[in-house]
């Protein structure tokens, strides 16, 4: 299956490494409005790929089956829509979109066209984090109080330098994915602030986000793009209290070479989904991604207005 990588920034290198090692796919074209970046990615990882400045241009050069959407969050919906409208399968970096209406429109388009629309959830699919959440959910008897602390020291911030609310838009969505493994109730209301830290870098800031869930559970998230002093691991530190339950989790200190990285497992699983849909399976409805977009939309509203925001409901798949 020929794949077009759209967006040739920092994360594209990681994707290209995994995709070029997968015998089921061939990276046939690489797209970036900055042609230099596309050419550099091709030269580094996939010399046979055609560099292009738009998806349309790439599709005239190669007969692609799928797109890897690795553009900044604010262009995810437009790029995925263009790819689905061209009858391509879509693997996209998180978040699926910035608003529930856009995300639902994409999911419906994928379903109508019988194309896979699969979102990266590498933190929520982290095997050790999932083992922790299984222990908690097996023991729980009621609502949960959850805190998550995640601070990342990012040497190449890329689009985040010019992104309003970069922590909320780009980083917090991982926690919105992860908390769904602990709390299955619908998220109801969000309060949020994000304070820039320009003295650390144009992309730096600290966000404090509280999500109240329909069953009384609460997530308090403290996230940031910071320096090394505050930095945690990318998966963060999680603490949970419930009736008769207390738990906390940090990733094990184990050299990453011993485990297959979660993002690699995720990309392989995303290609598995495309293969299954190509073989006739119904495209899976992206419930986890939609719920994360709903929390993200409410968080962006709350952080912008300074007032609590209700979480919009997410649509279910139409039969
Ligand atoms: N899952 C993870 O752990 C993880 C980690 C890092 C980044 N990401 C996600 O990956 C995406 C990219 O992040 P990055 O760090 O590589 O950013 P980056 O700024 O380094 O790269 C983004 C690239 O996209 C290009 N671009 C912008 N608009 C485009 C368009 N319309 N069409 C094609 N290319 C376009 C830019 O020119 C740039 O080269 C973001 O959505 C980010 O949230 C995910």
XYZ file of C-alpha atoms and ligand atoms in Angstrom:
363
model
C 0.000 0.000 0.000
C 1.417 3.352 -1.019
C 1.344 5.972 1.722
C 1.741 9.747 1.501
C 3.248 11.444 4.556
C 1.691 14.918 4.916
C 3.681 17.183 7.255
C 7.459 16.623 7.368
C 8.383 18.078 10.777
C 9.869 16.499 13.900
C 7.414 13.609 14.314
C 7.547 12.641 10.625
C 11.014 11.178 11.133
C 9.663 8.741 13.698
C 6.707 7.782 11.485
C 8.905 7.362 8.418
C 11.215 5.043 10.352
C 8.316 2.774 11.367
C 6.492 2.889 8.015
C 9.610 2.149 5.951
C 10.265 -0.903 8.163
C 6.732 -2.261 7.546
C 6.698 -4.534 4.478
C 2.978 -3.847 3.914
C 3.502 -0.182 3.066
C 5.722 1.939 0.860
C 6.282 5.642 1.572
C 5.619 6.889 -1.965
C 5.397 10.669 -1.416
C 6.183 13.225 1.283
C 4.320 16.545 1.427
C 5.144 19.832 3.128
C 4.478 23.435 2.043
C 8.177 23.877 2.857
C 9.636 21.718 0.037
C 13.069 21.644 1.731
C 11.570 19.728 4.650
C 9.930 17.212 2.327
C 13.174 16.724 0.419
C 15.183 16.350 3.623
C 12.803 13.720 5.015
C 12.924 11.781 1.731
C 16.725 11.942 1.629
C 17.002 10.792 5.258
C 14.391 8.040 5.403
C 12.775 7.177 2.071
C 14.871 8.207 -0.960
C 12.349 6.787 -3.480
C 9.508 9.016 -2.145
C 8.365 11.946 -4.304
C 8.642 15.291 -2.466
C 5.629 17.580 -3.027
C 4.127 20.778 -1.612
C 0.475 19.608 -1.546
C -1.485 16.375 -1.212
C -3.120 17.047 -4.573
C 0.311 17.308 -6.235
C 1.461 14.095 -4.532
C -1.674 12.231 -5.673
C -1.040 13.121 -9.307
C 2.484 11.680 -8.989
C 1.692 8.427 -7.122
C -1.300 6.100 -6.748
C -1.650 6.337 -2.993
C -3.910 4.213 -0.764
C -3.436 6.077 2.500
C -2.251 9.276 4.109
C -0.346 9.839 7.353
C -1.508 13.258 8.583
C 1.390 14.668 10.632
C 0.534 18.354 10.296
C -0.103 20.730 13.254
C -3.406 20.228 15.148
C -5.236 23.171 13.527
C -4.821 21.635 10.045
C -5.700 18.039 11.005
C -9.375 18.312 10.030
C -8.738 19.960 6.634
C -5.977 17.518 5.634
C -7.944 14.435 6.760
C -11.078 15.718 4.977
C -9.156 16.229 1.722
C -7.647 12.735 1.964
C -10.972 11.011 2.744
C -12.675 12.940 -0.071
C -9.975 11.562 -2.403
C -10.944 8.012 -1.232
C -7.775 7.524 0.798
C -7.499 5.869 4.206
C -6.233 8.230 6.922
C -3.838 7.682 9.817
C -3.679 10.904 11.792
C -1.696 12.293 14.671
C -3.747 13.435 17.639
C -6.067 15.263 18.035
C -8.513 14.081 15.367
C -9.724 17.713 15.129
C -10.166 20.711 17.436
C -13.989 20.625 17.459
C -16.484 17.793 17.866
C -18.515 18.861 14.812
C -15.433 18.607 12.554
C -14.326 15.307 14.101
C -17.810 13.796 13.702
C -17.980 14.968 10.090
C -14.680 13.182 9.383
C -15.847 9.985 11.088
C -19.069 10.031 9.079
C -17.210 10.683 5.827
C -14.859 7.756 6.516
C -17.802 5.493 7.263
C -19.711 6.559 4.155
C -16.631 6.062 1.932
C -15.684 2.799 3.726
C -12.265 4.182 4.551
C -10.275 3.797 7.786
C -9.807 6.938 9.889
C -7.413 6.011 12.687
C -5.974 8.328 15.345
C -2.640 7.994 17.168
C -3.195 7.226 20.882
C 0.344 6.290 21.904
C 0.073 7.423 25.545
C -3.310 5.793 26.147
C -2.072 2.571 24.524
C 1.146 2.471 26.568
C 1.195 -1.177 27.803
C 2.465 -0.348 31.323
C -0.027 2.486 31.750
C -2.816 0.153 30.628
C -1.683 -2.527 33.121
C -1.987 0.129 35.862
C -5.461 1.227 34.734
C -6.654 -2.407 34.601
C -5.656 -2.858 38.260
C -7.549 0.313 39.211
C -10.699 -0.502 37.257
C -10.739 -4.086 38.606
C -10.695 -2.739 42.199
C -12.938 0.333 41.852
C -16.327 0.673 43.540
C -17.320 4.215 42.693
C -16.135 7.510 41.266
C -12.424 8.290 41.125
C -10.337 11.364 41.952
C -7.446 11.394 39.465
C -4.456 13.710 39.116
C -1.973 13.702 36.247
C 1.288 15.698 36.074
C 3.037 15.948 32.718
C 5.773 18.452 31.841
C 7.823 18.160 28.671
C 11.125 19.857 27.806
C 10.950 20.091 24.007
C 14.159 21.059 22.170
C 12.439 21.437 18.732
C 9.024 23.015 19.399
C 8.145 23.583 15.703
C 4.552 24.852 15.237
C 4.080 25.184 19.022
C 6.038 28.480 18.944
C 3.105 30.177 17.152
C 0.235 28.049 18.492
C -2.217 29.742 20.875
C -2.583 27.640 24.049
C 0.059 25.080 22.929
C -0.083 22.970 26.106
C -3.861 22.639 25.978
C -4.026 22.087 22.216
C -1.113 19.737 21.767
C -0.206 18.062 25.066
C -3.337 17.773 27.225
C -5.109 15.629 24.634
C -2.827 12.722 25.631
C -4.281 12.906 29.162
C -7.821 13.106 27.748
C -7.039 9.856 25.906
C -5.449 8.261 28.974
C -8.151 9.132 31.520
C -10.708 7.214 29.458
C -8.957 3.988 30.514
C -9.782 4.909 34.144
C -13.151 6.662 33.883
C -15.799 5.419 31.463
C -18.473 7.984 32.465
C -19.082 10.899 30.088
C -17.023 14.044 30.762
C -19.415 16.840 31.773
C -17.665 20.123 32.581
C -14.168 21.651 32.380
C -12.375 24.531 34.080
C -9.008 25.482 32.598
C -6.203 28.019 32.522
C -2.987 28.125 30.535
C -0.296 30.616 31.493
C 2.571 31.274 29.042
C 6.174 31.061 30.279
C 7.918 33.219 27.621
C 11.100 33.403 29.725
C 11.533 29.625 29.109
C 10.603 29.649 25.395
C 7.912 30.874 22.980
C 6.052 27.550 23.244
C 6.371 27.188 27.024
C 3.481 27.397 29.446
C 1.681 25.687 32.300
C -1.915 24.509 32.060
C -4.243 23.517 34.904
C -7.329 21.638 33.740
C -10.116 20.079 35.827
C -12.601 17.751 34.154
C -15.747 16.718 36.073
C -17.396 13.493 34.889
C -21.057 12.452 34.975
C -20.426 9.789 37.687
C -18.743 12.284 40.065
C -15.182 11.358 39.019
C -12.710 14.232 38.616
C -9.464 14.603 36.648
C -7.055 17.352 37.732
C -4.371 17.741 35.074
C -1.266 19.856 35.422
C 0.674 19.968 32.158
C 3.410 22.062 30.668
C 6.028 22.738 28.083
C 8.826 23.679 30.436
C 12.549 23.311 31.037
C 14.378 20.296 32.426
C 13.695 21.149 36.075
C 9.952 20.508 35.911
C 10.083 17.790 33.240
C 8.413 14.447 33.949
C 8.382 11.492 31.573
C 6.112 12.000 28.549
C 3.511 9.608 29.996
C 3.400 11.552 33.266
C 2.706 10.733 36.892
C -0.801 9.533 37.729
C -2.452 9.289 41.141
C -5.881 7.880 41.900
C -8.138 7.813 44.991
C -11.526 6.131 45.198
C -13.695 4.561 47.856
C -11.347 1.914 49.371
C -8.776 2.496 46.646
C -5.452 4.359 46.433
C -2.983 4.023 43.572
C -0.175 5.883 41.857
C 1.843 5.249 38.731
C 4.989 6.398 36.971
C 6.600 4.599 34.027
C 9.227 2.025 35.050
C 12.850 3.084 34.763
C 13.735 0.663 32.020
C 15.888 1.361 28.982
C 13.520 1.949 26.066
C 15.573 -0.408 23.880
C 14.113 -3.340 25.854
C 10.501 -2.524 24.933
C 8.898 -1.761 21.603
C 7.953 1.930 21.861
C 4.191 2.512 22.172
C 4.123 4.777 19.091
C 5.657 1.964 17.003
C 3.030 -0.508 18.242
C 0.338 2.089 17.508
C 1.455 2.783 13.931
C 1.587 -0.969 13.236
C -1.918 -1.391 14.706
C -3.140 1.577 12.623
C -1.866 -0.123 9.448
C -3.571 -3.365 10.646
C -6.869 -1.426 10.731
C -6.372 -0.150 7.174
C -5.679 -3.724 6.050
C -8.839 -4.982 7.772
C -11.011 -2.253 6.202
C -9.438 -2.926 2.798
C -10.398 -6.594 3.281
C -14.051 -5.622 3.898
C -14.362 -4.854 7.650
C -16.488 -1.847 8.637
C -14.365 1.227 9.491
C -14.130 1.434 13.314
C -15.941 4.417 14.877
C -13.304 6.584 16.671
C -15.111 6.866 20.016
C -11.974 7.442 22.114
C -10.724 10.195 19.770
C -14.160 11.865 19.625
C -14.425 11.957 23.413
C -10.926 13.470 23.661
C -11.886 16.133 21.091
C -15.009 16.909 23.172
C -12.833 17.470 26.282
C -10.358 19.482 24.209
C -13.071 21.724 22.739
C -14.464 22.461 26.201
C -10.950 23.068 27.572
C -10.085 25.531 24.801
C -13.360 27.377 25.489
C -12.740 27.441 29.252
C -9.105 28.576 28.882
C -10.127 31.318 26.428
C -13.165 32.669 28.305
C -11.973 32.084 31.864
C -15.303 30.391 32.674
C -16.269 26.709 33.138
C -17.387 25.086 29.876
C -19.753 22.170 29.315
C -18.330 19.224 27.379
C -20.327 18.718 24.164
C -21.892 15.278 23.622
C -20.261 13.023 21.044
C -22.262 11.385 18.273
C -22.536 7.609 18.110
C -22.054 5.700 14.877
C -25.207 5.671 12.758
C -26.343 2.100 12.078
N 1.814 11.258 19.460
C 2.891 11.888 19.907
O 3.529 11.475 20.875
C 3.321 13.142 19.200
C 4.579 13.693 19.447
C 4.937 14.842 18.744
C 4.051 15.426 17.849
N 2.822 14.862 17.654
C 1.848 15.468 16.720
O 2.382 15.440 15.397
C 1.979 16.594 14.685
C 3.205 17.317 14.140
O 4.055 17.655 15.204
P 5.609 18.025 14.946
O 6.253 18.047 16.270
O 6.167 17.151 13.883
O 5.456 19.532 14.394
P 6.459 20.358 13.449
O 6.109 21.792 13.606
O 7.868 19.924 13.707
O 6.062 19.856 11.979
C 4.835 20.141 11.359
C 5.090 20.165 9.853
O 3.838 20.244 9.167
C 3.995 21.129 8.072
N 2.678 21.613 7.669
C 1.937 22.619 8.179
N 0.757 22.715 7.529
C 0.763 21.750 6.574
C -0.171 21.344 5.575
N -1.355 21.940 5.446
N 0.164 20.315 4.765
C 1.359 19.699 4.900
N 2.276 20.011 5.829
C 1.974 21.042 6.663
C 4.936 22.216 8.594
O 5.549 22.928 7.522
C 5.925 21.371 9.395
O 7.007 20.927 8.601
C 1.147 17.427 15.672
O -0.213 17.147 15.487
C 1.569 16.906 17.029
O 0.531 17.018 17.986
C 2.459 13.743 18.307
